[in-house]
Coordinates of C-alpha atoms in Angstrom, one line a residue:
Chain A
M1 CA -37.2 -21.4 34.7
S2 CA -34.0 -19.8 34.6
S3 CA -33.5 -17.1 32.7
A4 CA -30.8 -15.1 30.4
T5 CA -29.4 -12.0 31.2
I6 CA -30.2 -9.3 29.5
I7 CA -27.8 -7.1 27.7
D8 CA -28.2 -3.1 28.1
G9 CA -26.8 -1.8 25.2
K10 CA -28.8 1.3 26.1
A11 CA -27.0 2.0 29.1
V12 CA -23.6 0.4 27.5
A13 CA -23.4 2.7 24.7
A14 CA -24.6 5.4 26.9
A15 CA -21.3 4.6 29.5
V16 CA -19.0 4.1 26.2
R17 CA -20.4 8.0 24.7
A18 CA -19.8 9.4 28.2
Q19 CA -16.0 8.0 28.0
V20 CA -15.6 9.7 25.3
A21 CA -16.8 13.2 26.1
E22 CA -14.4 13.3 29.1
D23 CA -10.9 11.9 26.9
V24 CA -12.6 14.1 23.8
A25 CA -12.6 16.6 26.4
A26 CA -9.0 15.5 27.4
Y27 CA -7.8 15.6 24.0
T28 CA -8.9 18.8 23.8
A29 CA -7.4 20.4 26.8
E30 CA -4.2 19.0 25.9
T31 CA -3.8 19.5 22.4
G32 CA -6.3 23.0 21.8
R33 CA -8.0 20.9 18.8
T34 CA -11.6 19.7 18.4
P35 CA -12.2 16.1 16.7
G36 CA -14.3 17.0 14.0
L37 CA -16.8 14.3 11.8
A38 CA -18.1 15.2 8.2
T39 CA -20.8 13.5 7.2
I40 CA -21.8 12.7 4.0
L41 CA -26.0 12.9 2.7
V42 CA -26.1 13.0 -1.4
G43 CA -30.2 12.9 -1.5
D44 CA -33.8 13.6 0.5
D45 CA -33.9 9.8 1.8
A46 CA -35.9 10.3 4.8
G47 CA -34.2 7.2 6.7
S48 CA -30.5 8.0 5.7
A49 CA -31.7 11.5 7.2
V50 CA -33.1 10.6 10.5
Y51 CA -29.5 8.6 10.2
V52 CA -27.5 11.2 9.5
A53 CA -29.3 13.8 12.2
G54 CA -28.8 11.5 14.7
K55 CA -25.2 11.1 14.1
Q56 CA -24.4 15.1 14.6
K57 CA -26.7 15.0 17.6
A58 CA -24.4 12.3 18.8
C59 CA -21.6 14.1 18.2
A60 CA -22.2 17.1 19.8
E61 CA -23.5 15.9 22.5
V62 CA -20.2 14.5 23.3
G63 CA -17.8 18.0 22.2
I64 CA -17.1 16.4 18.2
K65 CA -17.3 19.5 15.6
G66 CA -20.6 18.1 13.5
F67 CA -19.7 18.8 9.3
D68 CA -22.9 18.4 7.4
H69 CA -22.8 18.0 3.8
R70 CA -26.4 17.7 2.5
L71 CA -25.9 17.3 -1.4
P72 CA -29.0 17.3 -3.8
A73 CA -29.5 14.1 -5.4
D74 CA -28.8 15.1 -8.9
T75 CA -24.9 15.7 -7.4
S76 CA -22.5 14.4 -9.6
R77 CA -19.8 11.9 -8.9
E78 CA -17.1 14.3 -9.8
E79 CA -18.6 17.3 -7.3
L80 CA -18.5 14.2 -4.2
L81 CA -15.3 13.5 -5.0
A82 CA -13.8 17.1 -4.7
L83 CA -15.6 17.1 -1.4
I84 CA -14.3 14.2 -0.7
D85 CA -11.1 15.2 -1.3
A86 CA -11.4 18.5 0.4
L87 CA -12.6 17.2 3.7
N88 CA -9.5 14.6 3.5
A89 CA -7.0 18.1 3.2
D90 CA -8.9 19.5 6.2
D91 CA -7.1 19.0 9.0
A92 CA -10.2 20.7 11.1
V93 CA -11.9 17.0 9.9
S94 CA -11.1 13.9 12.0
G95 CA -13.0 11.6 10.5
I96 CA -15.4 11.4 7.0
L97 CA -18.5 9.0 6.4
C98 CA -20.5 9.3 3.1
Q99 CA -24.1 7.9 4.8
L100 CA -25.2 4.4 2.0
P101 CA -26.9 4.0 -0.1
V102 CA -26.2 6.9 -2.3
P103 CA -28.7 7.4 -5.1
A104 CA -27.7 6.1 -8.3
P105 CA -25.9 6.7 -10.9
L106 CA -23.6 7.2 -8.0
D107 CA -21.1 4.4 -6.7
G108 CA -21.0 3.8 -2.6
V109 CA -18.2 1.8 -3.2
E110 CA -16.0 4.2 -5.6
L111 CA -17.1 7.6 -2.7
T112 CA -16.5 5.0 0.9
N113 CA -13.0 4.3 -1.0
R114 CA -11.9 7.7 -1.8
I115 CA -12.0 8.7 1.9
D116 CA -8.1 8.8 3.4
A117 CA -8.0 5.6 5.8
R118 CA -6.8 7.2 8.1
K119 CA -10.2 9.7 8.6
D120 CA -12.5 6.2 7.5
V121 CA -14.2 5.7 10.8
D122 CA -16.7 4.0 9.3
G123 CA -14.2 1.3 8.6
L124 CA -15.5 0.3 5.5
T125 CA -12.5 0.8 2.9
I126 CA -10.3 -1.7 1.8
A127 CA -7.7 0.0 3.1
S128 CA -9.5 -0.5 6.2
T129 CA -11.0 -3.6 5.3
G130 CA -7.0 -5.0 3.7
R131 CA -5.8 -3.4 8.1
L132 CA -8.5 -5.4 10.0
S133 CA -7.8 -8.7 8.0
L134 CA -4.2 -8.4 8.3
G135 CA -3.9 -7.4 11.7
M136 CA -2.7 -3.6 12.0
D137 CA -3.7 -1.0 13.6
G138 CA -6.5 1.3 12.2
L139 CA -10.2 2.1 12.3
R140 CA -12.1 -0.6 12.3
P141 CA -16.3 -0.7 11.2
C142 CA -18.4 0.6 14.3
T143 CA -21.5 -2.1 14.8
P144 CA -18.6 -5.3 16.0
K145 CA -16.7 -2.9 17.4
G146 CA -19.7 -2.4 19.6
V147 CA -20.4 -6.2 19.4
M148 CA -17.6 -6.3 20.8
L149 CA -17.4 -4.1 23.6
L150 CA -20.7 -5.6 24.4
L151 CA -18.8 -8.9 25.2
E152 CA -17.0 -7.3 27.3
H153 CA -19.0 -5.6 29.4
A154 CA -21.5 -9.2 29.5
G155 CA -17.9 -10.7 31.5
V156 CA -17.7 -12.4 28.4
A157 CA -14.1 -13.5 26.8
P158 CA -14.2 -15.1 23.6
Q159 CA -10.7 -16.4 23.9
G160 CA -10.7 -20.3 23.3
R161 CA -14.4 -20.0 22.7
E162 CA -16.6 -21.1 19.7
A163 CA -17.9 -18.0 18.1
V164 CA -20.2 -18.4 15.3
I165 CA -21.9 -15.6 12.7
V166 CA -24.7 -15.7 10.6
G167 CA -24.6 -13.6 7.7
R168 CA -20.9 -12.5 5.9
S169 CA -22.2 -9.0 5.0
N170 CA -18.9 -6.5 4.5
L171 CA -20.2 -4.5 6.9
F172 CA -20.8 -7.3 9.8
G173 CA -20.2 -10.7 9.4
K174 CA -17.2 -10.6 7.7
P175 CA -15.5 -7.9 9.7
M176 CA -17.1 -8.9 13.0
A177 CA -15.5 -12.6 12.1
Q178 CA -12.5 -10.7 12.1
L179 CA -12.3 -9.0 15.6
L180 CA -13.2 -12.4 17.3
L181 CA -10.4 -14.2 15.9
A182 CA -8.5 -11.8 16.9
A183 CA -9.4 -12.0 20.4
N184 CA -9.1 -15.7 19.9
A185 CA -12.1 -17.0 19.0
T186 CA -13.0 -20.3 16.9
V187 CA -14.7 -18.9 14.8
T188 CA -17.4 -20.2 11.9
T189 CA -19.2 -17.9 9.6
C190 CA -22.7 -18.7 8.6
H191 CA -24.7 -17.8 5.4
S192 CA -28.0 -18.7 3.4
R193 CA -26.1 -21.2 1.9
T194 CA -25.1 -22.9 5.3
A195 CA -26.2 -26.7 5.1
D196 CA -27.6 -27.5 8.9
L197 CA -27.1 -23.9 10.5
Q198 CA -29.7 -25.4 13.6
A199 CA -26.8 -27.1 14.4
V200 CA -23.7 -25.2 13.6
C201 CA -25.5 -22.8 15.7
R202 CA -26.4 -25.5 18.6
R203 CA -22.7 -25.2 18.6
A204 CA -22.2 -21.4 19.8
D205 CA -20.7 -20.5 22.9
I206 CA -21.1 -16.9 21.3
L207 CA -23.8 -16.6 18.5
I208 CA -24.4 -13.6 16.7
A209 CA -27.5 -12.6 13.8
A210 CA -26.8 -10.8 11.0
V211 CA -28.9 -11.7 8.8
G212 CA -32.3 -9.6 8.9
V213 CA -34.6 -12.7 8.7
P214 CA -37.1 -12.2 11.9
H215 CA -37.0 -14.6 14.5
L216 CA -35.0 -17.2 12.1
V217 CA -32.8 -18.4 15.5
K218 CA -35.1 -20.2 17.3
G219 CA -34.8 -20.9 21.3
D220 CA -33.4 -24.5 20.5
W221 CA -30.7 -23.3 17.9
V222 CA -29.0 -21.5 21.2
K223 CA -26.8 -23.7 23.3
P224 CA -27.3 -23.4 26.6
G225 CA -25.5 -21.5 28.6
A226 CA -24.7 -19.4 25.2
T227 CA -24.6 -15.5 25.0
V228 CA -26.3 -14.7 21.8
I229 CA -26.2 -11.3 20.3
D230 CA -28.8 -10.0 18.1
V231 CA -28.1 -7.9 15.0
G232 CA -31.3 -8.0 13.2
M233 CA -33.4 -4.7 12.7
N234 CA -36.2 -5.2 10.9
R235 CA -39.2 -3.8 11.2
L236 CA -42.4 -5.1 11.6
E237 CA -45.9 -3.9 11.9
S238 CA -45.5 -4.7 15.2
G239 CA -42.7 -2.5 15.7
L240 CA -39.2 -3.6 15.5
T241 CA -37.4 -7.1 15.7
G242 CA -34.1 -9.1 15.6
D243 CA -33.3 -12.5 13.7
V244 CA -33.9 -14.1 16.7
D245 CA -36.7 -15.2 18.6
F246 CA -35.9 -13.6 22.1
E247 CA -38.8 -15.0 23.8
A248 CA -37.3 -18.3 23.4
A249 CA -34.0 -18.0 23.5
R250 CA -33.4 -16.2 26.2
E251 CA -35.0 -19.3 28.1
V252 CA -31.6 -21.0 26.7
A253 CA -28.8 -18.5 26.9
S254 CA -26.7 -17.1 29.4
A255 CA -27.0 -13.2 28.6
I256 CA -29.1 -11.8 25.1
T257 CA -29.2 -8.4 23.8
P258 CA -32.6 -7.2 23.1
V259 CA -34.2 -5.9 20.1
P260 CA -34.6 -2.6 20.5
G261 CA -31.7 -1.2 22.6
G262 CA -29.0 -4.2 22.3
V263 CA -26.5 -4.0 19.6
G264 CA -28.2 -0.9 18.2
P265 CA -27.1 1.9 20.4
M266 CA -23.6 0.4 20.1
T267 CA -23.2 1.9 16.7
I268 CA -23.3 5.5 16.9
A269 CA -21.1 5.2 20.6
C270 CA -19.0 3.7 18.3
L271 CA -18.5 5.8 15.6
L272 CA -18.2 8.8 18.0
R273 CA -14.8 6.6 19.8
N274 CA -13.4 5.9 16.4
T275 CA -13.7 9.9 15.4
L276 CA -11.8 10.5 18.6
T277 CA -9.4 8.2 17.5
A278 CA -8.6 9.8 13.8
A279 CA -8.6 12.8 15.7
R280 CA -5.0 11.2 17.7
M281 CA -4.7 9.5 14.6
V282 CA -4.6 12.0 12.0
G283 CA -3.3 14.9 14.8
A284 CA -6.6 16.7 13.8
Chain B
M1 CA -9.4 -50.7 4.5
S2 CA -10.5 -48.0 1.8
S3 CA -7.9 -45.6 1.0
A4 CA -8.2 -42.0 -0.1
T5 CA -7.7 -40.6 -3.7
I6 CA -4.5 -39.3 -3.6
I7 CA -5.1 -35.5 -4.7
D8 CA -1.4 -35.3 -7.6
G9 CA -0.6 -32.1 -7.0
K10 CA 2.3 -32.2 -9.1
A11 CA -0.1 -32.9 -12.1
V12 CA -2.6 -30.1 -11.6
A13 CA 0.2 -27.5 -11.5
A14 CA 1.7 -29.3 -14.6
A15 CA -1.7 -29.4 -15.9
V16 CA -2.0 -25.1 -14.8
R17 CA 1.2 -24.3 -16.0
A18 CA 0.5 -25.8 -19.2
Q19 CA -2.7 -23.5 -20.0
V20 CA -0.7 -20.4 -18.7
A21 CA 1.8 -21.4 -21.0
E22 CA -1.0 -21.1 -23.7
D23 CA -2.8 -18.6 -22.5
V24 CA 0.2 -16.1 -22.6
A25 CA 1.2 -17.1 -26.0
A26 CA -2.2 -16.0 -27.2
Y27 CA -2.1 -13.2 -24.7
T28 CA 1.4 -12.0 -26.6
A29 CA -0.4 -13.0 -29.3
E30 CA -2.7 -10.9 -29.1
T31 CA -1.6 -7.9 -27.5
G32 CA 2.1 -7.8 -29.5
R33 CA 3.0 -8.0 -25.2
T34 CA 5.1 -10.0 -23.1
P35 CA 3.7 -10.1 -19.9
G36 CA 6.9 -9.7 -16.8
L37 CA 7.5 -10.8 -13.3
A38 CA 10.1 -8.6 -11.5
T39 CA 11.6 -10.7 -8.4
I40 CA 13.3 -8.7 -5.9
L41 CA 16.4 -10.9 -3.9
V42 CA 17.6 -8.9 -0.5
G43 CA 20.7 -10.9 1.2
D44 CA 22.3 -13.6 0.5
D45 CA 19.5 -16.6 2.1
A46 CA 19.7 -19.7 0.5
G47 CA 16.5 -21.0 1.2
S48 CA 14.9 -18.2 -0.7
A49 CA 17.8 -17.7 -3.4
V50 CA 16.3 -21.2 -4.6
Y51 CA 12.9 -19.9 -4.2
V52 CA 13.2 -17.1 -6.3
A53 CA 15.0 -18.7 -8.9
G54 CA 12.3 -21.5 -9.0
K55 CA 10.3 -18.6 -10.0
Q56 CA 12.5 -17.1 -12.8
K57 CA 13.1 -20.6 -14.4
A58 CA 9.3 -21.6 -14.1
C59 CA 8.6 -18.1 -15.8
A60 CA 10.9 -18.4 -18.3
E61 CA 9.3 -22.1 -19.0
V62 CA 5.1 -20.5 -19.9
G63 CA 6.6 -17.5 -21.8
I64 CA 6.7 -14.5 -18.9
K65 CA 10.2 -12.9 -19.6
G66 CA 12.1 -12.6 -15.4
F67 CA 13.5 -9.7 -14.1
D68 CA 15.3 -10.7 -11.6
H69 CA 16.8 -8.5 -9.0
R70 CA 19.5 -9.1 -6.3
L71 CA 20.4 -6.9 -3.7
P72 CA 23.2 -7.3 -1.2
A73 CA 22.2 -7.6 2.1
D74 CA 22.7 -4.0 3.1
T75 CA 21.1 -2.5 0.6
S76 CA 18.7 1.2 2.3
R77 CA 15.0 1.2 2.7
E78 CA 15.6 4.3 0.2
E79 CA 16.5 2.5 -2.3
L80 CA 14.8 -0.9 -2.4
L81 CA 11.0 2.0 -2.5
A82 CA 13.0 3.8 -5.6
L83 CA 13.6 0.5 -7.4
I84 CA 9.5 -1.0 -6.3
D85 CA 8.4 3.0 -7.5
A86 CA 10.4 2.2 -11.1
L87 CA 8.8 -1.3 -11.4
N88 CA 5.2 0.0 -10.5
A89 CA 5.5 2.3 -13.0
D90 CA 7.7 0.2 -16.2
D91 CA 4.9 -0.9 -18.4
A92 CA 7.3 -4.2 -19.0
V93 CA 6.5 -5.0 -15.3
S94 CA 2.7 -6.3 -14.8
G95 CA 3.6 -8.2 -11.5
I96 CA 6.6 -8.0 -8.9
L97 CA 6.9 -10.0 -5.9
C98 CA 9.2 -9.3 -3.0
Q99 CA 10.8 -11.9 -1.6
L100 CA 10.0 -12.4 2.3
P101 CA 11.9 -12.3 4.9
V102 CA 13.8 -9.4 4.1
P103 CA 17.6 -8.8 6.5
A104 CA 17.0 -6.7 9.4
P105 CA 16.5 -3.3 9.6
L106 CA 14.0 -3.2 6.4
D107 CA 10.7 -4.0 6.7
G108 CA 8.9 -6.8 4.8
V109 CA 5.1 -4.8 5.3
E110 CA 6.3 -2.5 4.5
L111 CA 8.1 -2.6 1.2
T112 CA 4.9 -6.0 0.4
N113 CA 2.8 -2.5 0.0
R114 CA 4.8 -0.2 -1.7
I115 CA 4.0 -2.6 -4.9
D116 CA 0.6 -1.3 -6.7
A117 CA -2.1 -3.7 -5.7
R118 CA -2.6 -4.0 -9.7
K119 CA 1.0 -6.0 -10.0
D120 CA 0.7 -7.7 -6.1
V121 CA 0.9 -11.3 -7.4
D122 CA 1.6 -12.3 -4.6
G123 CA -1.9 -11.2 -3.0
L124 CA -0.6 -9.9 0.2
T125 CA -0.7 -6.2 0.4
I126 CA -3.9 -4.3 2.5
A127 CA -5.9 -3.7 -0.5
S128 CA -5.3 -7.0 -2.4
T129 CA -6.5 -8.3 1.4
G130 CA -9.0 -5.6 1.3
R131 CA -10.6 -6.6 -2.1
L132 CA -10.5 -10.6 -1.2
S133 CA -13.0 -9.8 2.2
L134 CA -14.6 -7.7 0.5
G135 CA -15.5 -9.4 -2.9
M136 CA -14.1 -7.2 -5.2
D137 CA -12.0 -8.5 -8.2
G138 CA -8.2 -8.8 -7.7
L139 CA -5.2 -11.0 -7.2
R140 CA -5.5 -13.5 -4.8
P141 CA -2.4 -15.0 -2.5
C142 CA -1.0 -18.1 -4.3
T143 CA -1.3 -21.0 -2.0
P144 CA -5.2 -20.4 -1.0
K145 CA -5.6 -20.1 -4.9
G146 CA -3.9 -23.3 -5.2
V147 CA -5.6 -25.2 -2.7
M148 CA -9.1 -24.2 -5.0
L149 CA -7.9 -25.7 -8.2
L150 CA -7.0 -28.3 -5.8
L151 CA -10.4 -29.1 -5.0
E152 CA -11.9 -28.6 -8.3
H153 CA -9.4 -30.6 -9.8
A154 CA -10.4 -33.2 -7.1
G155 CA -14.2 -33.0 -7.6
V156 CA -14.9 -31.3 -4.3
A157 CA -17.3 -28.7 -4.6
P158 CA -17.5 -26.1 -1.4
Q159 CA -20.7 -24.7 -1.6
G160 CA -22.9 -25.9 1.8
R161 CA -19.8 -27.8 2.4
E162 CA -18.0 -27.5 6.6
A163 CA -14.7 -26.2 5.8
V164 CA -12.6 -26.3 8.8
I165 CA -8.5 -23.9 8.5
V166 CA -5.7 -25.0 10.9
G167 CA -3.7 -22.4 10.7
R168 CA -5.0 -17.9 10.9
S169 CA -1.6 -17.0 9.2
N170 CA -2.1 -14.1 6.5
L171 CA -0.4 -16.1 4.1
F172 CA -2.0 -18.5 3.9
G173 CA -5.4 -19.5 6.8
K174 CA -7.0 -15.6 6.8
P175 CA -7.4 -15.4 2.8
M176 CA -8.1 -19.4 2.3
A177 CA -11.3 -18.8 4.8
Q178 CA -12.6 -15.6 2.9
L179 CA -12.2 -17.9 -0.8
L180 CA -13.7 -20.4 0.8
L181 CA -16.6 -18.4 2.4
A182 CA -16.7 -16.7 -1.5
A183 CA -17.5 -20.1 -2.4
N184 CA -20.2 -20.8 -0.1
A185 CA -18.9 -23.0 2.6
T186 CA -19.5 -22.9 5.8
V187 CA -15.8 -22.1 7.1
T188 CA -14.5 -22.3 10.5
T189 CA -11.4 -21.3 11.6
C190 CA -8.8 -22.8 14.2
H191 CA -5.8 -22.2 15.7
S192 CA -3.2 -22.5 19.2
R193 CA -6.5 -21.2 21.4
T194 CA -8.7 -23.4 19.6
A195 CA -10.3 -25.4 22.5
D196 CA -10.8 -29.1 21.6
L197 CA -9.3 -28.6 18.4
Q198 CA -9.9 -32.4 16.9
A199 CA -13.8 -32.3 17.9
V200 CA -13.7 -29.2 15.4
C201 CA -11.7 -31.1 12.8
R202 CA -14.1 -34.1 13.0
R203 CA -16.4 -31.8 11.6
A204 CA -15.3 -31.1 8.4
D205 CA -16.2 -31.9 5.0
I206 CA -13.3 -29.9 4.0
L207 CA -10.3 -30.0 6.4
I208 CA -6.9 -28.2 5.6
A209 CA -4.1 -27.6 8.1
A210 CA -1.5 -25.1 7.8
V211 CA 0.3 -24.5 11.0
G212 CA 3.7 -25.9 10.8
V213 CA 3.0 -28.5 13.7
P214 CA 4.2 -32.1 12.2
H215 CA 1.5 -34.8 11.9
L216 CA -0.5 -32.9 14.5
V217 CA -4.2 -34.2 12.7
K218 CA -4.5 -37.6 13.6
G219 CA -6.3 -39.9 11.7
D220 CA -8.9 -40.0 14.3
W221 CA -9.1 -36.0 13.9
V222 CA -10.8 -36.8 10.0
K223 CA -14.4 -37.2 9.3
P224 CA -14.8 -40.6 7.6
G225 CA -15.4 -39.5 3.8
A226 CA -14.0 -36.0 4.3
T227 CA -11.4 -34.0 1.7
V228 CA -7.8 -33.6 3.4
I229 CA -5.5 -30.6 2.4
D230 CA -2.5 -30.6 4.0
V231 CA -0.1 -27.3 3.4
G232 CA 2.3 -28.3 5.8
M233 CA 5.9 -28.3 5.0
N234 CA 8.4 -29.0 7.7
R235 CA 11.5 -30.3 6.9
L236 CA 12.7 -33.3 9.7
E237 CA 15.6 -35.0 9.4
S238 CA 12.8 -38.1 7.5
G239 CA 12.5 -35.5 4.9
L240 CA 9.1 -32.9 4.4
T241 CA 6.6 -34.2 6.0
G242 CA 3.1 -32.3 6.5
D243 CA 0.9 -31.3 9.4
V244 CA -1.3 -34.2 8.9
D245 CA -0.2 -38.0 9.9
F246 CA -0.5 -38.8 5.8
E247 CA -1.0 -42.4 6.6
A248 CA -3.1 -43.0 9.4
A249 CA -5.8 -39.7 7.4
R250 CA -5.6 -41.8 3.8
E251 CA -7.4 -44.5 6.0
V252 CA -10.3 -42.1 7.0
A253 CA -10.7 -39.2 4.7
S254 CA -12.3 -39.6 0.7
A255 CA -9.4 -37.5 -0.8
I256 CA -6.3 -36.4 0.7
T257 CA -2.9 -33.9 -0.1
P258 CA 0.9 -35.8 -0.1
V259 CA 3.3 -33.9 1.7
P260 CA 5.8 -33.5 -0.8
G261 CA 3.9 -33.3 -4.1
G262 CA 0.6 -31.9 -2.6
V263 CA 0.0 -28.1 -2.4
G264 CA 3.6 -27.0 -2.7
P265 CA 3.6 -27.6 -6.6
M266 CA 0.6 -25.2 -6.5
T267 CA 1.8 -22.0 -5.1
I268 CA 4.6 -21.5 -8.1
A269 CA 1.8 -22.3 -10.7
C270 CA -0.6 -19.8 -9.7
L271 CA 2.1 -17.7 -9.2
L272 CA 3.2 -18.1 -12.9
R273 CA -1.5 -17.3 -14.0
N274 CA -1.6 -14.0 -11.2
T275 CA 1.4 -12.8 -13.1
L276 CA -1.0 -13.2 -16.6
T277 CA -4.2 -12.1 -14.7
A278 CA -2.3 -9.1 -14.1
A279 CA -0.6 -8.4 -17.6
R280 CA -4.5 -8.4 -18.8
M281 CA -5.5 -5.9 -15.8
V282 CA -2.7 -2.9 -16.3
G283 CA -2.4 -3.9 -20.0
A284 CA 1.6 -4.4 -19.4

């Protein structure tokens, strides 16, 4: 049986990071400025700490200056808003991200939306979301943007193709739909209330799963020759696994992302790129 | 042959307007305040003047106070921004709309986005668009909201249904997709680059056409028993006509909106409702 091309997200992410490093060096040589990323981590969630450390390390590797704000879990709303206001006003800070979730009673949506849209490198504020939907320039959420880069790398042009996204989260599914629509795909968004998920998935030239259900998408849900993008990151006893039954789907698809090593590495790569984009926008 | 139920938009709009009148009276009795709608019309486009006059007349009929700002075509950007700022600050003004298009070199997007999101009764600002996409409360664009009311009136529950929207405008197609997604439909957005538009349309339990191409959607593009919503408003020599071949589609659909007298009347009805909603939000 034929087997799909495995889209190597690690390699694509490494290439993006190398390009960002080069572009940062050129930007710094030209302007005398260094792009800066401020991360805000509240509390001591171990997983969040690992994520933030990974982002800071990645910044250092490409020449982006890191501002690593770690605050105790009982930090007040007012202190955090004041910190974000200060970072918004700080010319050395090109991008700001507030690692979610934040401990109760803090409101992650409120904190995120305090970030100036021009520094919103996660692309999750109301303003960035509205700008994406309206087709205006702005910073785009990192994971869906990473998927667009993977498609480009795999030589898959969305225009005129049927794209099906399983999952409608604010973080991924909704902005993914907007990016594919802007790239002229015919876009369908599915979710838990979709009546016949298998039938809808089987229409897809580009099938993207992002629901957090291990192996939800079976081999016979995949249209022969489709490109399959697996955004799931499910921790099982056997290890990290995606939302797609990879072994079955790879026999049907023409190209597919593995988990791990597919979409995952693209998120930080796109965060770095967004930080440089933000630096160019605000001139910081 | 069986023939579809004709969804009477005039009757539904009249019912919405009557309800808004009742709710405005109750609001005024309770708060001592009168909701107010400010319209801004720049230049002397005859069509725009007719639209604005219709909106002002509709306000008067339901007890909403109208503020009718008509300005010459050569009004400066600065004067308009100052007017919008003043209306944003005016407690007597619950809602503001800037009739588009505005004459060059004015920028309709800039003017629209100067409107405070809490007074954005057209629901077209970046903030309102972002809030809709993120599932936050806020003011929704009038025509897609009108379509949701027509579906409700026709007894069509979107949950679990396949909804297909032909057209991806900021004014209609994109917010329509968000509203249907929020109502748990499986939503597909099509457009001029869609490869096989007929096949995609034929999947729809709810088929919505909004492209401005007379009679684009043929009878055999309609799934038997579907609900067909025609948002097209095309002026031909023979009169106003929609994007759907009505006579053919009505033989296949279970329910269908006519043009005129379908979606059209809902827009102003929803504008009135939005103005009352805005009054409640800002307490004006």
